[in-house]
Coordinates of N, CA and C in Angstrom, one line a residue:
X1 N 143.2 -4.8 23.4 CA 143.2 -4.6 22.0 C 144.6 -4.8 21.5
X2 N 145.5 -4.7 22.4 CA 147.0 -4.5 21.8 C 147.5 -5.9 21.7
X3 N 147.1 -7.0 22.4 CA 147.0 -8.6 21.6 C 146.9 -8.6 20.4
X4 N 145.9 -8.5 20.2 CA 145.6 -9.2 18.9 C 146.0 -7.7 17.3
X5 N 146.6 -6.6 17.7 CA 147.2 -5.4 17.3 C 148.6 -5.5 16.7
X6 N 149.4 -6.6 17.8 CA 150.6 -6.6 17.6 C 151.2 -7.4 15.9
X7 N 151.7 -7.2 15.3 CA 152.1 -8.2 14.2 C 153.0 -8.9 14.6
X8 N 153.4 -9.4 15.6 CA 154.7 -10.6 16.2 C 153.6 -11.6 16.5
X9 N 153.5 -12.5 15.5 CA 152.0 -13.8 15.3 C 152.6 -14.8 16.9
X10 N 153.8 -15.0 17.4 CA 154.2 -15.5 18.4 C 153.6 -14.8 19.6
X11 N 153.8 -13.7 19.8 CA 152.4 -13.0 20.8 C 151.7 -12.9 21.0
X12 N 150.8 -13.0 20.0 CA 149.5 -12.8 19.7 C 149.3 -14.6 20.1
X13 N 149.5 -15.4 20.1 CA 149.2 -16.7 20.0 C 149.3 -17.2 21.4
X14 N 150.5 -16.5 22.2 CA 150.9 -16.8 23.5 C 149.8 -16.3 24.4
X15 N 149.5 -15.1 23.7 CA 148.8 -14.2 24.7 C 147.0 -15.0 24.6
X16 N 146.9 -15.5 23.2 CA 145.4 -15.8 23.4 C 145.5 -17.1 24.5
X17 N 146.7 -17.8 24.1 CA 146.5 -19.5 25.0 C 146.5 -18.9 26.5
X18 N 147.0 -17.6 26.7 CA 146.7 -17.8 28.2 C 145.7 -16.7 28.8
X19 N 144.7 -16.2 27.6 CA 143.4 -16.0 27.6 C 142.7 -16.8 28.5
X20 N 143.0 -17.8 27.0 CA 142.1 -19.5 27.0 C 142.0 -19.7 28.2
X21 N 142.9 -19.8 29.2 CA 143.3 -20.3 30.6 C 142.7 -19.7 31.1
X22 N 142.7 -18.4 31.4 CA 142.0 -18.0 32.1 C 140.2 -17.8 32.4
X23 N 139.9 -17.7 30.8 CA 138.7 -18.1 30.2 C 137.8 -19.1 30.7
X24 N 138.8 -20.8 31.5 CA 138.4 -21.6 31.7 C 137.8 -21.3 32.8
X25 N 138.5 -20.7 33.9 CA 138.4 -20.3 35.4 C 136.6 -19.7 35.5
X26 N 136.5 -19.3 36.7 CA 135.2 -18.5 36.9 C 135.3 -17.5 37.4
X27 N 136.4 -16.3 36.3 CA 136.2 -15.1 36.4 C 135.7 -14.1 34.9
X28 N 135.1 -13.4 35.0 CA 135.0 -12.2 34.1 C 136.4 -11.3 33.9
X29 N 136.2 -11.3 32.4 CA 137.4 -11.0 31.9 C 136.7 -9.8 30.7
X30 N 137.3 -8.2 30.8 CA 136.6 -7.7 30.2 C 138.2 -7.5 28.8
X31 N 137.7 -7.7 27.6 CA 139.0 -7.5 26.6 C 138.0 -6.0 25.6
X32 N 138.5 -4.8 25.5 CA 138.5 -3.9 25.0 C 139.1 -4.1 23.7
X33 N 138.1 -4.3 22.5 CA 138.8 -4.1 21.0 C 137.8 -3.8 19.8
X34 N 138.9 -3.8 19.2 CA 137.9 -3.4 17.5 C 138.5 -4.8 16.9
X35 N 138.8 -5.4 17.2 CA 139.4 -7.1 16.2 C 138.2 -8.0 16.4
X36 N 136.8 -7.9 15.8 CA 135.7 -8.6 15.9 C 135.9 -9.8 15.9
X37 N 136.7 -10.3 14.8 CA 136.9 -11.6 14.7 C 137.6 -12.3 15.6
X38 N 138.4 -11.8 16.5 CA 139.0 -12.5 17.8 C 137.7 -12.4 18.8
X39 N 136.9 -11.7 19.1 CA 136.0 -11.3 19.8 C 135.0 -12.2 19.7
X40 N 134.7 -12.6 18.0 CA 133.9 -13.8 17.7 C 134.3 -15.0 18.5
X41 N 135.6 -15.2 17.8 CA 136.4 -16.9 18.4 C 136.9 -16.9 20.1
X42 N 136.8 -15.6 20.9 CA 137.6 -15.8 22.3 C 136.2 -15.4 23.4
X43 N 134.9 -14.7 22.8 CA 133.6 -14.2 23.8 C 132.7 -14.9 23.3
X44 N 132.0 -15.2 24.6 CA 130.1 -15.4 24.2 C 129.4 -14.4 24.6
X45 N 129.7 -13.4 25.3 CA 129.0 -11.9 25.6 C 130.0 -11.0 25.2
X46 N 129.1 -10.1 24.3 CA 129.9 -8.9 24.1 C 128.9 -7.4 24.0
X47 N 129.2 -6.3 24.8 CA 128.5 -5.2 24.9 C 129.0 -4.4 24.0
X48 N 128.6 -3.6 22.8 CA 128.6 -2.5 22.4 C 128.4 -1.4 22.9
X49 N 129.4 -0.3 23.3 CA 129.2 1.1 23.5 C 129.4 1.6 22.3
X50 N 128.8 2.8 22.9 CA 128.9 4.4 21.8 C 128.6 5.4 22.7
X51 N 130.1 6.2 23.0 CA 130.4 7.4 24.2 C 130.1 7.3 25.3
X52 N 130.2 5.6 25.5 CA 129.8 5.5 27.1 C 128.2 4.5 27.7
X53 N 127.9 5.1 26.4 CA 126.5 4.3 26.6 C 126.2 3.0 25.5
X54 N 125.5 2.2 26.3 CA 125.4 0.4 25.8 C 124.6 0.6 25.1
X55 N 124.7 -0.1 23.9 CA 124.1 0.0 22.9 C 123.0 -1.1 22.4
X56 N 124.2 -2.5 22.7 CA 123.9 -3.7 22.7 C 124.2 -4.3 23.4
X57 N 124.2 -5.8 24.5 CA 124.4 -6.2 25.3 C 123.9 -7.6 25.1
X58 N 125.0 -8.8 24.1 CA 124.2 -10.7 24.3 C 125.1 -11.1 23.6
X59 N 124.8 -12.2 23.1 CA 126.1 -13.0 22.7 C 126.7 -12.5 21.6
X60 N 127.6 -12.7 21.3 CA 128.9 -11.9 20.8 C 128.2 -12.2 19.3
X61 N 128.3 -13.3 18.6 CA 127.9 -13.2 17.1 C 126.3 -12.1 17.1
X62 N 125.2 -12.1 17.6 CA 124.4 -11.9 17.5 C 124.5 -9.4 17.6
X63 N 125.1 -9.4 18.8 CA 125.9 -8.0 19.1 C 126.7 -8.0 18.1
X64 N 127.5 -8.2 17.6 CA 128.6 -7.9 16.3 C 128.0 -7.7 14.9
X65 N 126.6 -8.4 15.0 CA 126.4 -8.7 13.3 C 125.1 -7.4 13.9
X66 N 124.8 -6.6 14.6 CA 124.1 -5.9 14.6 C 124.9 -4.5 14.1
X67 N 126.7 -4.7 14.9 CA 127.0 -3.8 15.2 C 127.8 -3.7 13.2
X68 N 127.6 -4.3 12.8 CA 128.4 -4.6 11.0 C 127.2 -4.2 10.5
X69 N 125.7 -4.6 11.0 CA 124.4 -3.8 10.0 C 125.0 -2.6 9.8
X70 N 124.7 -1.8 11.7 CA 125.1 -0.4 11.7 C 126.4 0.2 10.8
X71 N 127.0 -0.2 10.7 CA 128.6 0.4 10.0 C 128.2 0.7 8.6
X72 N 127.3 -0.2 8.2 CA 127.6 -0.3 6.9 C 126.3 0.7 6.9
X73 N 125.3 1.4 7.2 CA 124.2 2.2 7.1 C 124.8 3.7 7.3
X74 N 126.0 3.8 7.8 CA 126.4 4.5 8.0 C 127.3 5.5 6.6

């Protein structure tokens, strides 16, 4: 989360391109955040918790816009 948290846009930029890189490879990469919108543009799986327990679990737009219903019900 502290990527895309930082306000120095040259870090943030450095740090996604070598995301990307790694992104290409064939490993799992777990990124912990509340910046949906990077989450949108950098995942195609994303799990929602709440205190531990999964909530949601599939592709990132489809989990996110469940998880923006919920907020806003709230």
């Amino acid at each position: 989360d502290e990527i895309f948290a930082v306000g120095d846009i040259e870090f943030v930029n450095k740090s996604l391109n070598k995301l990307r890189e790694i992104f290409r490879g064939e490993l799992t990469i777990i990124i912990a955040s509340h910046d949906l919108e990077s989450i949108l543009q950098e995942c195609s799986r994303t799990i929602w918790l709440d205190q531990g327990r999964i909530i949601r679990d599939g592709r990132s737009r489809e989990v996110i816009t469940a998880y923006r219903q919920a907020a806003q019900n709230h």
